[in-house]
PDB file of N, CA, C and O in Angstrom:
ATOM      1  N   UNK A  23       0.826  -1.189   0.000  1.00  0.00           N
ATOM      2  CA  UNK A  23       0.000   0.000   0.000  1.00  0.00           C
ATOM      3  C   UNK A  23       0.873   1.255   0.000  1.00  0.00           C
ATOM      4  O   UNK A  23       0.406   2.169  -0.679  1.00  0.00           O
ATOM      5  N   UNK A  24       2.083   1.515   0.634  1.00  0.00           N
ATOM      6  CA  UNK A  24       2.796   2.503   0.856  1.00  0.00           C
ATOM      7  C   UNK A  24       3.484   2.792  -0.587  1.00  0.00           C
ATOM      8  O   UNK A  24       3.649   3.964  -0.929  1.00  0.00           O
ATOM      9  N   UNK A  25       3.908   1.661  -1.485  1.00  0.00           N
ATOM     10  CA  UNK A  25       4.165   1.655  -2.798  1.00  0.00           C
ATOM     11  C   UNK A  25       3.114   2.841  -3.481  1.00  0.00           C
ATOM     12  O   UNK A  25       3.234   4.008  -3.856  1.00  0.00           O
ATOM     13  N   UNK A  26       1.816   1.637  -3.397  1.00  0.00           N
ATOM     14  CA  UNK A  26       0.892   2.918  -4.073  1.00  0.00           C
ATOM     15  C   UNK A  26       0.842   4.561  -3.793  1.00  0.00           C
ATOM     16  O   UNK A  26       0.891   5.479  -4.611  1.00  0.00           O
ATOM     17  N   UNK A  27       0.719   4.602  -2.236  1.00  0.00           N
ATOM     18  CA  UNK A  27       0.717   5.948  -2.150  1.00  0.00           C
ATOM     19  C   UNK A  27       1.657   6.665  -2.794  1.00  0.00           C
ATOM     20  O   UNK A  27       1.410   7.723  -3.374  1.00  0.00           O
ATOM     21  N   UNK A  28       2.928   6.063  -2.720  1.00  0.00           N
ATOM     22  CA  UNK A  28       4.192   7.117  -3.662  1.00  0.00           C
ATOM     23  C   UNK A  28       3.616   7.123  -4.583  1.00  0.00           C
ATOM     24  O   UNK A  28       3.116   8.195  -4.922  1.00  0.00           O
ATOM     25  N   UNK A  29       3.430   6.010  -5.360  1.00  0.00           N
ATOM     26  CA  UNK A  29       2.881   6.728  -7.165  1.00  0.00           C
ATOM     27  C   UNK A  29       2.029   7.575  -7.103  1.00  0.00           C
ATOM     28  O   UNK A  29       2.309   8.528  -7.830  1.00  0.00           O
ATOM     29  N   UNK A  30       0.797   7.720  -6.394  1.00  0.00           N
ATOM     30  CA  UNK A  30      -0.323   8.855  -6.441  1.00  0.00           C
ATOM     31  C   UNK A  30       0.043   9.817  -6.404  1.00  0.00           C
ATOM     32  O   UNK A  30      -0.402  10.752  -7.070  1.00  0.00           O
ATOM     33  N   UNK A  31       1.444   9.903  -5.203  1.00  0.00           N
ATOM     34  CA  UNK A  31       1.456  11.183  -4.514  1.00  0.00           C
ATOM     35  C   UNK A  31       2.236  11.990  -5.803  1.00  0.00           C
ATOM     36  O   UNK A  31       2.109  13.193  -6.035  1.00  0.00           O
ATOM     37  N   UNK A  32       2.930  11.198  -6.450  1.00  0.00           N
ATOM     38  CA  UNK A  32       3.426  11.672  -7.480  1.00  0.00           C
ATOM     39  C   UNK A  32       3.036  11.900  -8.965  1.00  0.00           C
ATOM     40  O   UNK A  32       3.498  12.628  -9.844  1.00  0.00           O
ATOM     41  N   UNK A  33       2.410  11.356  -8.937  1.00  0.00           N
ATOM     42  CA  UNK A  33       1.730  10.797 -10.360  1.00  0.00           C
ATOM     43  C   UNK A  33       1.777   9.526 -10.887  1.00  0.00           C
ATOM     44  O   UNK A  33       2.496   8.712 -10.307  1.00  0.00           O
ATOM     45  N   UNK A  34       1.026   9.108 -12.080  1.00  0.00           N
ATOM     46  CA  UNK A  34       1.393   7.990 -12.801  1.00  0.00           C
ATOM     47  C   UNK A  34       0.727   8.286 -14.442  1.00  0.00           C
ATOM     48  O   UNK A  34      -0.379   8.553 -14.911  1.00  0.00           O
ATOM     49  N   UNK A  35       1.667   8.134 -14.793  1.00  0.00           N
ATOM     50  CA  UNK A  35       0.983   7.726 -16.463  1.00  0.00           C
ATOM     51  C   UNK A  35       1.354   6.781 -17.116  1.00  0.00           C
ATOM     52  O   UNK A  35       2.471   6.341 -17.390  1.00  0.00           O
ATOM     53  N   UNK A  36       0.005   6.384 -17.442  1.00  0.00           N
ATOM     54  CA  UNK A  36      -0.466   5.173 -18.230  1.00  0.00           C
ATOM     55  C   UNK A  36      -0.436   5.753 -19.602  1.00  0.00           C
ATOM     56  O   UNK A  36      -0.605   6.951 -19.827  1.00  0.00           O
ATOM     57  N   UNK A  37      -0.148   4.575 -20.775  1.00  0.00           N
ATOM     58  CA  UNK A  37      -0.447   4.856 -22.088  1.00  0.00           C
ATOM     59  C   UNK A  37      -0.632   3.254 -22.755  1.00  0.00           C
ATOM     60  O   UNK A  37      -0.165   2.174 -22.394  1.00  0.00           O
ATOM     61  N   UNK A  38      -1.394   3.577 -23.713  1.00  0.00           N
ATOM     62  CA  UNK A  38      -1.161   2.468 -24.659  1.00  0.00           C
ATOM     63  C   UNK A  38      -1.772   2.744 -25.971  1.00  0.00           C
ATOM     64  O   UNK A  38      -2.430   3.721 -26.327  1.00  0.00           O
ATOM     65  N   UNK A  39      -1.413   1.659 -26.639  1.00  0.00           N
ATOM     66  CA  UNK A  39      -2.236   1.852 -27.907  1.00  0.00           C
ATOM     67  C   UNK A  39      -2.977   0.287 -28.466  1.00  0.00           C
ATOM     68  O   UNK A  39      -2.717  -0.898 -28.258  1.00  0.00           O
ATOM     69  N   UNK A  40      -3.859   0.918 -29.147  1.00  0.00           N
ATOM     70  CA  UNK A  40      -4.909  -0.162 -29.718  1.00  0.00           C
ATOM     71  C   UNK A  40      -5.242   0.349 -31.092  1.00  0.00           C
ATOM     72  O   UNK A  40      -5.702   1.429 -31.464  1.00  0.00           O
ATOM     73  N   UNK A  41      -4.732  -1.166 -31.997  1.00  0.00           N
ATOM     74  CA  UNK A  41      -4.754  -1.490 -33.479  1.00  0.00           C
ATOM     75  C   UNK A  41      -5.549  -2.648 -33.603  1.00  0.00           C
ATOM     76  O   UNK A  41      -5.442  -3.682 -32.943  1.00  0.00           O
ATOM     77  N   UNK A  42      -6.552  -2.330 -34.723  1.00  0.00           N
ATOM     78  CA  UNK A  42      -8.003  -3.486 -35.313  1.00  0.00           C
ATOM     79  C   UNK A  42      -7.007  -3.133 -36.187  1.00  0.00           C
ATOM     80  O   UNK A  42      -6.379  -2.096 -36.401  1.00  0.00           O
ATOM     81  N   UNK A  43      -7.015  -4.500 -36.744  1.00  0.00           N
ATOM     82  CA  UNK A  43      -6.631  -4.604 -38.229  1.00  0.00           C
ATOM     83  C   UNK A  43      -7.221  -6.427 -38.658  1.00  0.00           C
ATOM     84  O   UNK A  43      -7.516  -7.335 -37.881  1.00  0.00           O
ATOM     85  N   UNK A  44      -7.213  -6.404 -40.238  1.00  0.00           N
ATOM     86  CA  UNK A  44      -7.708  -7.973 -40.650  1.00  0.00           C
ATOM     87  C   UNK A  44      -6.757  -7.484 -42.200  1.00  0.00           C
ATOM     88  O   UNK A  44      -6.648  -6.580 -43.029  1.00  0.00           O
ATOM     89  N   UNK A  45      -6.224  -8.846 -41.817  1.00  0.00           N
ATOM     90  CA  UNK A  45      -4.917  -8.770 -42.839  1.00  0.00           C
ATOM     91  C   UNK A  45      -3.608  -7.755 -43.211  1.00  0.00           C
ATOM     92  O   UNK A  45      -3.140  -7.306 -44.257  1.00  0.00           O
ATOM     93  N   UNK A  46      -3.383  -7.680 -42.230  1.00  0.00           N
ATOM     94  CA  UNK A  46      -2.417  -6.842 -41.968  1.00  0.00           C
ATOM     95  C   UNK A  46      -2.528  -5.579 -42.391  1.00  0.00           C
ATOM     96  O   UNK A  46      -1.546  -4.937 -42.764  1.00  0.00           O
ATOM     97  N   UNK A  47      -3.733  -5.105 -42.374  1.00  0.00           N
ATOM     98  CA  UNK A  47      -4.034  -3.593 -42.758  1.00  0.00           C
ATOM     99  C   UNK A  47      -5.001  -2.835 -42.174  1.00  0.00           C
ATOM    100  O   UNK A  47      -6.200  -2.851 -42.455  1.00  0.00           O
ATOM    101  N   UNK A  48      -4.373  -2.074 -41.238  1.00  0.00           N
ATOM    102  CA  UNK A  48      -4.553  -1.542 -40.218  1.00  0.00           C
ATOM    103  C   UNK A  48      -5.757  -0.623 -40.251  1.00  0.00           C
ATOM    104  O   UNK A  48      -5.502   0.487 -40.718  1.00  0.00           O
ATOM    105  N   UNK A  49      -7.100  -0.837 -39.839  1.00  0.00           N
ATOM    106  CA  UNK A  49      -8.270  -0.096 -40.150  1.00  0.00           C
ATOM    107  C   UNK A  49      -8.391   0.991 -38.788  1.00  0.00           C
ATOM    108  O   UNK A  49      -8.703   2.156 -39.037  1.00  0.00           O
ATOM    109  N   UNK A  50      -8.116   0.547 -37.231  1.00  0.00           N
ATOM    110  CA  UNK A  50      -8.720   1.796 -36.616  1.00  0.00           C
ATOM    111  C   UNK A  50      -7.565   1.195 -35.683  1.00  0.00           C
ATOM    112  O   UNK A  50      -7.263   0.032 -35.414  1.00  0.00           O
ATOM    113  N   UNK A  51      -6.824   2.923 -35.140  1.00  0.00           N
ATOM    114  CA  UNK A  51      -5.489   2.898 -34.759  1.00  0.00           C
ATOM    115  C   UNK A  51      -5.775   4.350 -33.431  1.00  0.00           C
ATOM    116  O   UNK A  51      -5.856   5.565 -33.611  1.00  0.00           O
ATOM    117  N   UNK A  52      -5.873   3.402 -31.970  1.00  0.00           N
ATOM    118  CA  UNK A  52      -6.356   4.371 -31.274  1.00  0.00           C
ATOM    119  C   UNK A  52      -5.108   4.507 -30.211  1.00  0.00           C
ATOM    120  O   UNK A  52      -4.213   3.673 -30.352  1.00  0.00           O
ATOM    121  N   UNK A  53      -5.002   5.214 -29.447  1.00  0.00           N
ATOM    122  CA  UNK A  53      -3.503   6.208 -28.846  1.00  0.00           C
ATOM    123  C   UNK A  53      -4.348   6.127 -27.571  1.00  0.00           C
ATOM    124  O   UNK A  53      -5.534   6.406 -27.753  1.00  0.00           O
ATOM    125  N   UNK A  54      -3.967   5.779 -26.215  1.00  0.00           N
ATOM    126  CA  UNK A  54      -4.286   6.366 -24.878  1.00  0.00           C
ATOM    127  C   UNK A  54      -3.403   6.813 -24.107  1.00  0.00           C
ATOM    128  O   UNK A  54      -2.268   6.338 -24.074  1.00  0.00           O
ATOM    129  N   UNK A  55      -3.730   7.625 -23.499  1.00  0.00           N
ATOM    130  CA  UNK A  55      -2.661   8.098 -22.431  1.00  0.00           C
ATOM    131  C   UNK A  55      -3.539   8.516 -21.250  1.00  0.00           C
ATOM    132  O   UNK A  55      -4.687   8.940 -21.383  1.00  0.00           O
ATOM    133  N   UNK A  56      -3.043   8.394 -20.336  1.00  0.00           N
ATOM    134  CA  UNK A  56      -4.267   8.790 -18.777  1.00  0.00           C
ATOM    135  C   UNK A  56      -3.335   9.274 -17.732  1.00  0.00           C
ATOM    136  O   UNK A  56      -2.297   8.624 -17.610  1.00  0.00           O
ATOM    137  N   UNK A  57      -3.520  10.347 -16.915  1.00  0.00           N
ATOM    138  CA  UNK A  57      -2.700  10.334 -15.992  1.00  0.00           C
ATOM    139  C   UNK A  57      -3.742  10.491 -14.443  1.00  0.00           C
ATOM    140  O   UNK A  57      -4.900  10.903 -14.361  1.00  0.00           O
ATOM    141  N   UNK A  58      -2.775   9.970 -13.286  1.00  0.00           N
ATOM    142  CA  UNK A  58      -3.238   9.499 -12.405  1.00  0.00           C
ATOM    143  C   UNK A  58      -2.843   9.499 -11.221  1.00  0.00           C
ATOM    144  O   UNK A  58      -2.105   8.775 -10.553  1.00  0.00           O
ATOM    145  N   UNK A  59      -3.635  10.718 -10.984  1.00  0.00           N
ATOM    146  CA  UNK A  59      -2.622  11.266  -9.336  1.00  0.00           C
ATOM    147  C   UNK A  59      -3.864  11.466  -8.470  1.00  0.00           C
ATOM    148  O   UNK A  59      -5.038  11.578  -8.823  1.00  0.00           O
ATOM    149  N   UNK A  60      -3.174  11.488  -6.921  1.00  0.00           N
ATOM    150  CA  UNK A  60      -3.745  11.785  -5.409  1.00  0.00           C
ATOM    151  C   UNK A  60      -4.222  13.285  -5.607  1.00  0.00           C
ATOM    152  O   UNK A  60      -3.489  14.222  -5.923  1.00  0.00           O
ATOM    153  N   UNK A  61      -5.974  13.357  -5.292  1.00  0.00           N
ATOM    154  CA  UNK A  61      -6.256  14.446  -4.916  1.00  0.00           C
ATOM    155  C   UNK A  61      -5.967  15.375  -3.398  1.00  0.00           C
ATOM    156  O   UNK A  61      -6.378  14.617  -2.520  1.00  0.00           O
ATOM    157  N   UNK A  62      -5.607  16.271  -2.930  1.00  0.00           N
ATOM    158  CA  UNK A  62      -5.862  16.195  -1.096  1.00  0.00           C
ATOM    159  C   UNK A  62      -6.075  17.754  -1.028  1.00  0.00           C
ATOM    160  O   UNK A  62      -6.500  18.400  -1.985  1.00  0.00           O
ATOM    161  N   UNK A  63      -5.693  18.376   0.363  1.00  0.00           N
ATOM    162  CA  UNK A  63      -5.946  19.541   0.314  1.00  0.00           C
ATOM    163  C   UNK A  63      -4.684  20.555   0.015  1.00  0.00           C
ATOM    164  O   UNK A  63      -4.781  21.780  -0.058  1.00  0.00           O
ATOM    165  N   UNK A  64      -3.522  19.810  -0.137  1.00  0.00           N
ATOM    166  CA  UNK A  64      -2.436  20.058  -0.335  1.00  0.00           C
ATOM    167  C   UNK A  64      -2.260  20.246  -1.892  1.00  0.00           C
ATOM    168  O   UNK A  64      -1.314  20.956  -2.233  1.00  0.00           O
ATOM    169  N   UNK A  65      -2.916  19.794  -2.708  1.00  0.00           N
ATOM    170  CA  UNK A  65      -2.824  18.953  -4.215  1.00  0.00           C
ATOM    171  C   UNK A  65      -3.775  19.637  -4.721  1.00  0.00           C
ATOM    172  O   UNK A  65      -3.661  19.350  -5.913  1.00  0.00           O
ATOM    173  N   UNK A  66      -4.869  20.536  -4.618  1.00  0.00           N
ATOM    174  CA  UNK A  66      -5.790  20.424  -5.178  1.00  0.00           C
ATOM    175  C   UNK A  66      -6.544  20.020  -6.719  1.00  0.00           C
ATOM    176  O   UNK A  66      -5.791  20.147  -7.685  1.00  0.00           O
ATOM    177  N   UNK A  67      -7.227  19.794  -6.859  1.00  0.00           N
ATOM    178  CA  UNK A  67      -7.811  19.739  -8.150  1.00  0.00           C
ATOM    179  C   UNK A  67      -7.762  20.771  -9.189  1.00  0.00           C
ATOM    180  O   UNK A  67      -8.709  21.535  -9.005  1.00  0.00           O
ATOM    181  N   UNK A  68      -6.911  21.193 -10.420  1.00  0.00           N
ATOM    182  CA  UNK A  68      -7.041  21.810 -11.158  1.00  0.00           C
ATOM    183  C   UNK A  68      -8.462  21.688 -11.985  1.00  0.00           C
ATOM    184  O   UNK A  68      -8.540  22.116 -13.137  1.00  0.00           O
ATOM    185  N   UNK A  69      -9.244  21.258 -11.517  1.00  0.00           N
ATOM    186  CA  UNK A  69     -10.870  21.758 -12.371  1.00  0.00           C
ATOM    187  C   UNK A  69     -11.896  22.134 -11.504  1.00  0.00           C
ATOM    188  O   UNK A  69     -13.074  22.358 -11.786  1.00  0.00           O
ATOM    189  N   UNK A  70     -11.223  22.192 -10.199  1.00  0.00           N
ATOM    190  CA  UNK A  70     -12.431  22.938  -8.877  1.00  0.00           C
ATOM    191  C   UNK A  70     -12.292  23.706  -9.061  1.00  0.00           C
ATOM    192  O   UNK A  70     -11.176  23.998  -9.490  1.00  0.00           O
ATOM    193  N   UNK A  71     -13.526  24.951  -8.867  1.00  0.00           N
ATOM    194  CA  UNK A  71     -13.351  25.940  -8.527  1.00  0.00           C
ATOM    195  C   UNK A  71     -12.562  26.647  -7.030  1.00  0.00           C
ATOM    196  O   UNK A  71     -11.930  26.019  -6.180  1.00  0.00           O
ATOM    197  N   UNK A  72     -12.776  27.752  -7.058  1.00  0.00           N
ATOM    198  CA  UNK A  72     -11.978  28.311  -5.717  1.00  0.00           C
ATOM    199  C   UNK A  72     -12.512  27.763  -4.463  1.00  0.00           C
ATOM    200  O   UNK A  72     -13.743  27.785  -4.439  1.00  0.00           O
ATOM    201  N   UNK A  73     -11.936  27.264  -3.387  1.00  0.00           N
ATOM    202  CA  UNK A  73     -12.634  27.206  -2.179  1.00  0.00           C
ATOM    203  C   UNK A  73     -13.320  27.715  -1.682  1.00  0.00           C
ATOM    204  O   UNK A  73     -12.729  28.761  -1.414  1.00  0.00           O
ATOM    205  N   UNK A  74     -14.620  27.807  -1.149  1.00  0.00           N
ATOM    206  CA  UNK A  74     -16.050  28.191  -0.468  1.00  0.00           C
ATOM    207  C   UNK A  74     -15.226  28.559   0.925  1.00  0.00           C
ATOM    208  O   UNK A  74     -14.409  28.010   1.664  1.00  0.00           O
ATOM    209  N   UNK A  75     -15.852  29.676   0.845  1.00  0.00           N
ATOM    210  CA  UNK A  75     -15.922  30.353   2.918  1.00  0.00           C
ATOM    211  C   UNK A  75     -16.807  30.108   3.714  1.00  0.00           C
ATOM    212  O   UNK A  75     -17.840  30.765   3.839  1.00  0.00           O
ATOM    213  N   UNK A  76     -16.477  29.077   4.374  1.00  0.00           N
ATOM    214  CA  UNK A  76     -17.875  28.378   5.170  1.00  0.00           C
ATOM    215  C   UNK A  76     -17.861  29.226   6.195  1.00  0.00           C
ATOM    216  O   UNK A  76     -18.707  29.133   7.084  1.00  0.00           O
TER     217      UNK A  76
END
């Protein structure tokens, strides 16, 4: 578990790719990439808005 937390705390990116093809000719050729990090209050979320004044 302590493994994991380092990667979060840091990040992680994932990628891959995915090829359909029938006979060696490549019809749909798709690219992923994802990245994958720890939210906290330290970290925040770049798509929240500003913090609320309770």
């Amino acid at each position: 578990m302590d493994l994991l937390d380092r990667l979060l705390t840091g990040g992680v990116v994932v990628t891959g790719d995915v090829v359909l093809s029938i006979a060696d000719i490549d019809l749909v050729r798709v690219s992923l990439r994802a990245l994958i990090v720890s939210i906290s209050a330290e970290n925040p979320s770049p798509w929240a808005g500003p913090p609320h004044a309770g």
